[in-house]
Short mmCIF file of C-alpha atoms in Angstrom, two decimals:
data_model
loop_
_atom_site.label_atom_id
_atom_site.label_comp_id
_atom_site.label_asym_id
_atom_site.label_seq_id
_atom_site.Cartn_x
_atom_site.Cartn_y
_atom_site.Cartn_z
CA UNK A 25 11.43 -42.17 -31.36
CA UNK A 26 12.43 -44.10 -27.86
CA UNK A 27 14.33 -40.66 -27.08
CA UNK A 28 11.27 -37.85 -27.06
CA UNK A 29 8.43 -41.01 -25.29
CA UNK A 30 11.74 -41.41 -22.54
CA UNK A 31 12.28 -37.40 -22.06
CA UNK A 32 8.06 -36.77 -22.31
CA UNK A 33 7.29 -39.46 -19.86
CA UNK A 34 10.08 -37.46 -17.14
CA UNK A 35 8.82 -34.16 -18.05
CA UNK A 36 5.79 -35.64 -16.21
CA UNK A 37 6.43 -37.29 -13.68
CA UNK A 38 8.69 -33.33 -12.52
CA UNK A 39 5.06 -32.09 -13.74
CA UNK A 40 3.21 -34.51 -11.14
CA UNK A 41 6.04 -33.81 -8.39
CA UNK A 42 6.09 -30.32 -8.15
CA UNK A 43 3.18 -28.47 -5.58
CA UNK A 44 0.40 -26.62 -7.24
CA UNK A 45 2.14 -23.35 -6.00
CA UNK A 46 5.71 -24.52 -7.16
CA UNK A 47 4.30 -24.42 -11.01
CA UNK A 48 2.31 -21.29 -9.88
CA UNK A 49 5.16 -20.32 -9.11
CA UNK A 50 6.97 -21.49 -12.39
CA UNK A 51 5.14 -19.85 -14.76
CA UNK A 52 4.14 -16.45 -12.53
CA UNK A 53 0.95 -17.48 -12.02
CA UNK A 54 1.31 -17.36 -8.01
CA UNK A 55 -1.68 -15.37 -6.37
CA UNK A 56 -0.31 -12.69 -4.20
CA UNK A 57 -1.27 -12.83 -0.47
CA UNK A 58 -3.93 -9.72 -0.12
CA UNK A 59 -2.30 -9.24 3.87
CA UNK A 60 0.86 -10.04 3.11
CA UNK A 61 2.34 -5.75 2.84
CA UNK A 62 6.28 -4.93 1.80
CA UNK A 63 8.17 -2.31 1.35
CA UNK A 64 10.04 -0.32 3.42
CA UNK A 65 8.92 1.21 6.97
CA UNK A 66 11.41 4.74 5.65
CA UNK A 67 8.55 7.15 4.26
CA UNK A 68 7.73 10.44 5.73
CA UNK A 69 4.19 10.08 6.96
CA UNK A 70 5.32 7.07 9.08
CA UNK A 71 8.25 9.46 11.16
CA UNK A 72 7.99 8.75 14.26
CA UNK A 73 6.74 12.39 16.00
CA UNK A 74 4.88 12.25 12.58
CA UNK A 75 0.72 14.29 13.22
CA UNK A 76 -2.73 14.11 11.39
CA UNK A 77 -5.49 16.87 11.57
CA UNK A 78 -8.87 15.56 10.68
CA UNK A 79 -11.77 17.46 9.40
CA UNK A 80 -15.25 15.63 10.55
CA UNK A 81 -17.84 16.45 8.78
CA UNK A 82 -21.40 15.22 8.85
CA UNK A 83 -24.04 16.74 6.21
CA UNK A 84 -22.44 20.03 6.06
CA UNK A 85 -22.11 19.99 10.15
CA UNK A 86 -18.29 20.59 10.94
CA UNK A 87 -17.66 18.59 14.21
CA UNK A 88 -14.55 20.04 16.52
CA UNK A 89 -12.79 17.46 17.67
CA UNK A 90 -9.19 19.36 19.09
CA UNK A 91 -7.88 16.23 18.05
CA UNK A 92 -3.68 15.68 18.68
CA UNK A 93 -2.69 12.41 16.85
CA UNK A 94 0.53 11.64 16.39
CA UNK A 95 3.31 8.73 15.91
CA UNK A 96 4.89 7.18 19.13
CA UNK A 97 6.53 3.99 17.73
CA UNK A 98 7.93 2.52 14.28
CA UNK A 99 9.41 -0.25 13.64
CA UNK A 100 9.67 -1.11 10.53
CA UNK A 101 7.10 -0.12 9.36
CA UNK A 102 4.83 -0.61 12.29
CA UNK A 103 3.36 2.26 13.27
CA UNK A 104 2.54 2.96 17.19
CA UNK A 105 -0.13 6.36 16.71
CA UNK A 106 -1.32 7.71 19.83
CA UNK A 107 -4.73 9.41 19.59
CA UNK A 108 -6.35 11.75 21.54
CA UNK A 109 -10.29 13.86 21.23
CA UNK A 110 -13.13 15.65 22.87
CA UNK A 111 -16.15 13.30 22.59
CA UNK A 112 -18.36 15.32 20.78
CA UNK A 113 -22.09 16.35 21.85
CA UNK A 114 -23.63 15.44 19.10
CA UNK A 115 -26.98 12.67 18.89
CA UNK A 116 -26.64 11.76 16.08
CA UNK A 117 -22.84 10.18 16.63
CA UNK A 118 -24.55 9.06 20.49
CA UNK A 119 -25.65 5.53 19.55
CA UNK A 120 -21.85 5.03 18.33
CA UNK A 121 -19.85 7.11 20.91
CA UNK A 122 -21.80 5.21 23.33
CA UNK A 123 -19.63 2.26 22.38
CA UNK A 124 -16.39 2.92 23.11
CA UNK A 125 -15.25 0.92 25.40
CA UNK A 126 -15.15 3.19 28.99
CA UNK A 127 -11.24 2.09 29.00
CA UNK A 128 -10.85 4.56 26.24
CA UNK A 129 -13.19 7.29 27.68
CA UNK A 130 -11.27 10.62 29.89
CA UNK A 131 -12.80 14.02 31.22
CA UNK A 132 -14.43 14.22 28.29
CA UNK A 133 -11.65 12.99 25.85
CA UNK A 134 -11.37 10.19 23.33
CA UNK A 135 -7.59 8.26 24.40
CA UNK A 136 -6.41 5.65 23.27
CA UNK A 137 -3.48 4.57 20.91
CA UNK A 138 -3.52 2.76 17.85
CA UNK A 139 -1.30 0.27 15.31
CA UNK A 140 -1.23 0.69 11.60
CA UNK A 141 1.30 -0.65 9.46
CA UNK A 142 2.46 1.85 7.14
CA UNK A 143 5.47 1.33 4.36
CA UNK A 144 6.57 3.29 0.66
CA UNK A 145 4.43 -0.20 -0.75
CA UNK A 146 0.93 0.33 1.14
CA UNK A 147 -0.83 0.72 4.85
CA UNK A 148 -2.93 -1.53 6.89
CA UNK A 149 -4.49 -1.84 10.00
CA UNK A 150 -5.00 -3.81 13.16
CA UNK A 151 -8.78 -2.96 13.66
CA UNK A 152 -10.47 -6.21 14.12
CA UNK A 153 -11.61 -8.07 16.78
CA UNK A 154 -7.99 -10.56 15.70
CA UNK A 155 -5.87 -7.71 16.26
CA UNK A 156 -4.88 -9.23 12.42
CA UNK A 157 -3.22 -6.90 9.57
CA UNK A 158 -6.57 -5.56 7.35
CA UNK A 159 -4.72 -4.53 4.67
CA UNK A 160 -6.47 -1.21 3.57
CA UNK A 161 -4.28 -0.72 0.09
CA UNK A 162 -1.72 -1.34 -1.93
CA UNK A 163 -0.19 1.06 -3.80
CA UNK A 164 -0.43 -1.20 -6.88
CA UNK A 165 -3.72 -2.12 -7.03
CA UNK A 166 -6.14 -2.49 -9.73
CA UNK A 167 -9.61 -1.45 -9.58
CA UNK A 168 -11.24 -4.83 -8.61
CA UNK A 169 -8.22 -6.04 -6.61
CA UNK A 170 -10.03 -7.23 -3.08
CA UNK A 171 -8.22 -7.77 0.46
CA UNK A 172 -10.57 -9.48 2.68
CA UNK A 173 -9.90 -10.76 6.26
CA UNK A 174 -12.16 -13.69 7.99
CA UNK A 175 -11.84 -13.28 11.69
CA UNK A 176 -12.04 -15.12 14.15
CA UNK A 177 -16.16 -15.64 14.72
CA UNK A 178 -15.96 -16.70 11.09
CA UNK A 179 -17.30 -13.35 9.41
CA UNK A 180 -15.76 -11.65 6.87
CA UNK A 181 -14.32 -8.03 6.49
CA UNK A 182 -14.21 -7.66 2.02
CA UNK A 183 -12.84 -4.04 1.42
CA UNK A 184 -12.66 -3.98 -2.89
CA UNK A 185 -10.91 -0.93 -5.14
CA UNK A 186 -13.54 0.45 -6.52
CA UNK A 187 -11.82 3.11 -8.33
CA UNK A 188 -7.75 4.47 -9.01
CA UNK A 189 -7.33 8.11 -10.85
CA UNK A 190 -5.32 8.70 -12.97
CA UNK A 191 -5.18 12.29 -12.88
CA UNK A 192 -4.56 14.88 -9.48
CA UNK A 193 -8.33 15.06 -9.65
CA UNK A 194 -8.94 14.81 -5.84
CA UNK A 195 -8.39 18.20 -4.11
CA UNK A 196 -6.73 18.32 -1.10
CA UNK A 197 -4.97 21.77 0.92
CA UNK A 198 -3.60 23.84 -1.61
CA UNK A 199 -2.70 20.18 -3.66
CA UNK A 200 -5.43 17.69 -6.47
CA UNK A 201 -3.46 14.71 -5.71
CA UNK A 202 -4.51 10.85 -7.97
CA UNK A 203 -5.86 8.89 -5.37
CA UNK A 204 -7.27 5.07 -5.03
CA UNK A 205 -10.67 4.01 -3.71
CA UNK A 206 -11.21 1.08 -1.47
CA UNK A 207 -14.89 0.52 0.10
CA UNK A 208 -15.63 -1.78 2.72
CA UNK A 209 -18.16 -3.60 4.18
CA UNK A 210 -20.03 -3.04 7.36
CA UNK A 211 -20.76 -4.90 10.05
CA UNK A 212 -21.54 -1.94 12.23
CA UNK A 213 -25.23 -1.63 12.69
CA UNK A 214 -26.80 1.33 11.29
CA UNK A 215 -23.55 2.08 8.62
CA UNK A 216 -24.36 0.54 5.25
CA UNK A 217 -20.70 0.60 4.06
CA UNK A 218 -17.10 2.99 4.19
CA UNK A 219 -14.96 4.53 1.58
CA UNK A 220 -10.95 5.17 1.47
CA UNK A 221 -9.27 7.12 -0.33
CA UNK A 222 -5.66 6.92 -0.64
CA UNK A 223 -2.90 8.72 -2.09
CA UNK A 224 1.02 6.79 -2.41
CA UNK A 225 2.50 9.87 -0.90
CA UNK A 226 0.07 11.48 1.46
CA UNK A 227 -1.03 8.07 2.56
CA UNK A 228 -4.88 7.43 3.69
CA UNK A 229 -6.52 11.60 2.42
CA UNK A 230 -9.91 10.58 3.43
CA UNK A 231 -12.31 8.84 4.53
CA UNK A 232 -16.47 8.13 4.16
CA UNK A 233 -19.13 6.48 6.67
CA UNK A 234 -22.46 5.89 5.18
CA UNK A 235 -25.45 5.65 7.24
CA UNK A 236 -28.30 3.67 6.68
CA UNK A 237 -30.41 7.03 7.24
CA UNK A 238 -28.58 8.05 4.30
CA UNK A 239 -26.18 10.33 5.50
CA UNK A 240 -22.74 10.47 5.07
CA UNK A 241 -19.98 10.80 7.59
CA UNK A 242 -16.77 12.17 6.06
CA UNK A 243 -13.28 13.56 7.13
CA UNK A 244 -9.59 14.48 5.03
CA UNK A 245 -6.83 13.25 7.05
CA UNK A 246 -4.25 15.45 6.29
CA UNK A 247 -0.58 14.95 7.18
CA UNK A 248 2.02 16.96 8.89
CA UNK A 249 4.95 15.13 6.98
CA UNK A 250 5.17 14.08 3.09
#
């Protein structure tokens, strides 16, 4: 009996000396950082030279952007993307186009470079004011998963997985594919929310901006490589 009490006492001391994180590791309960993205950056869609095409629509009206979107650099999945497109002369979008910095506009075109992280495990962007990595999707996501990012101004951007299809039910070019659907709250006046669809092979495949007036601006995103 004394030996049992002694062993219990030692075990108790060990547990007290182990941090909560270490206990979580032992029992497999450690929470994954939603903005920590692993995996290989050597994927077809992340290859230097890969290009992307858009098909933007407002309501039932197609928008012609004459876009040129190309990956310039891939450093272990950290992507530099060159983006160029026409500045559309569309009254419904004028307020938002006017907010684009003049440094990104030249001769009636928008010209800029964007940064992403693209791996075989998911996607991240750096669009927030602090340019921190913010997960757009993890391909092992479950419905209800959230990817939150708190900015330096104290405001939090929340992305939440609201659907995951187990069958090829989303039309994408010549294919029907499985998708993960993510909803993001908006801090932009006039825009209620954003909705993204992603696929483990094609990456980001569809984007929607839901406006306060009930209209939706949406676009497919087509990759050349896959």
